[in-house]
Amino acid sequence: MRGVPEDYDNWAALGNEEWTFQKVLPYFKKAETDRDIQSDMHGSNGPIPVRRHQPETWLPAQAAFYQACLAADFPADADMNHPDSMGVGPIPMNNPTASA
């Protein structure tokens, strides 16, 4: 899961001008193949597969937590790697259990 854009922009403001979110985003995209989301925020040809567990595979406790968050007015968030991400949803992962 990527850091929030503000963190990168703050590092750039502290003196490393090459670390703005817009400057590091192309490298995130080059590194990944997002198997769930195709957009201008995600890569599709990189060596690292990125997946999210789909709701039908969630354990009962995971599904209950998700539903409780929605009931508490947290928004659903299908893409936690998007710069405007906010809410509850599956975490993007690049481990073998996520790529099955």
mmCIF file with all atom_site columns, C-alpha atoms in Angstrom, residues 33-65:
data_model
loop_
_atom_site.group_PDB
_atom_site.id
_atom_site.type_symbol
_atom_site.label_atom_id
_atom_site.label_alt_id
_atom_site.label_comp_id
_atom_site.label_asym_id
_atom_site.label_entity_id
_atom_site.label_seq_id
_atom_site.pdbx_PDB_ins_code
_atom_site.Cartn_x
_atom_site.Cartn_y
_atom_site.Cartn_z
_atom_site.occupancy
_atom_site.B_iso_or_equiv
_atom_site.pdbx_formal_charge
_atom_site.auth_seq_id
_atom_site.auth_comp_id
_atom_site.auth_asym_id
_atom_site.auth_atom_id
_atom_site.pdbx_PDB_model_num
ATOM 1  C CA . THR A 1 33 ? 0.664   -5.021  -12.292 1.00 0.00 ? 33 THR A CA 1
ATOM 2  C CA . ASP A 1 34 ? -2.608  -4.224  -10.570 1.00 0.00 ? 34 ASP A CA 1
ATOM 3  C CA . ARG A 1 35 ? -4.873  -7.175  -11.286 1.00 0.00 ? 35 ARG A CA 1
ATOM 4  C CA . ASP A 1 36 ? -8.015  -5.584  -9.872  1.00 0.00 ? 36 ASP A CA 1
ATOM 5  C CA . ILE A 1 37 ? -8.013  -1.931  -10.905 1.00 0.00 ? 37 ILE A CA 1
ATOM 6  C CA . GLN A 1 38 ? -7.102  -0.498  -14.281 1.00 0.00 ? 38 GLN A CA 1
ATOM 7  C CA . SER A 1 39 ? -6.753  3.282   -14.229 1.00 0.00 ? 39 SER A CA 1
ATOM 8  C CA . ASP A 1 40 ? -4.198  6.022   -14.744 1.00 0.00 ? 40 ASP A CA 1
ATOM 9  C CA . MET A 1 41 ? -3.172  5.576   -11.093 1.00 0.00 ? 41 MET A CA 1
ATOM 10 C CA . HIS A 1 42 ? -2.128  1.924   -11.527 1.00 0.00 ? 42 HIS A CA 1
ATOM 11 C CA . GLY A 1 43 ? 0.430   -0.025  -13.498 1.00 0.00 ? 43 GLY A CA 1
ATOM 12 C CA . SER A 1 44 ? -0.334  -2.987  -15.686 1.00 0.00 ? 44 SER A CA 1
ATOM 13 C CA . ASN A 1 45 ? 3.065   -4.274  -16.845 1.00 0.00 ? 45 ASN A CA 1
ATOM 14 C CA . GLY A 1 46 ? 5.316   -4.276  -13.783 1.00 0.00 ? 46 GLY A CA 1
ATOM 15 C CA . PRO A 1 47 ? 6.959   -7.231  -12.052 1.00 0.00 ? 47 PRO A CA 1
ATOM 16 C CA . ILE A 1 48 ? 4.983   -6.939  -8.798  1.00 0.00 ? 48 ILE A CA 1
ATOM 17 C CA . PRO A 1 49 ? 1.418   -8.312  -8.878  1.00 0.00 ? 49 PRO A CA 1
ATOM 18 C CA . VAL A 1 50 ? -1.046  -6.330  -6.780  1.00 0.00 ? 50 VAL A CA 1
ATOM 19 C CA . ARG A 1 51 ? -4.377  -7.856  -5.707  1.00 0.00 ? 51 ARG A CA 1
ATOM 20 C CA . ARG A 1 52 ? -7.085  -7.305  -3.144  1.00 0.00 ? 52 ARG A CA 1
ATOM 21 C CA . HIS A 1 53 ? -9.038  -10.051 -1.437  1.00 0.00 ? 53 HIS A CA 1
ATOM 22 C CA . GLN A 1 54 ? -12.521 -9.948  -2.919  1.00 0.00 ? 54 GLN A CA 1
ATOM 23 C CA . PRO A 1 55 ? -15.525 -9.675  -0.557  1.00 0.00 ? 55 PRO A CA 1
ATOM 24 C CA . GLU A 1 56 ? -16.685 -13.220 -1.308  1.00 0.00 ? 56 GLU A CA 1
ATOM 25 C CA . THR A 1 57 ? -13.371 -14.516 0.115   1.00 0.00 ? 57 THR A CA 1
ATOM 26 C CA . TRP A 1 58 ? -13.404 -12.466 3.336   1.00 0.00 ? 58 TRP A CA 1
ATOM 27 C CA . LEU A 1 59 ? -13.602 -14.250 6.663   1.00 0.00 ? 59 LEU A CA 1
ATOM 28 C CA . PRO A 1 60 ? -16.791 -13.616 8.687   1.00 0.00 ? 60 PRO A CA 1
ATOM 29 C CA . ALA A 1 61 ? -14.951 -11.226 11.032  1.00 0.00 ? 61 ALA A CA 1
ATOM 30 C CA . GLN A 1 62 ? -13.600 -9.236  8.080   1.00 0.00 ? 62 GLN A CA 1
ATOM 31 C CA . ALA A 1 63 ? -17.041 -8.947  6.513   1.00 0.00 ? 63 ALA A CA 1
ATOM 32 C CA . ALA A 1 64 ? -18.565 -7.939  9.864   1.00 0.00 ? 64 ALA A CA 1
ATOM 33 C CA . PHE A 1 65 ? -15.896 -5.271  10.394  1.00 0.00 ? 65 PHE A CA 1
#
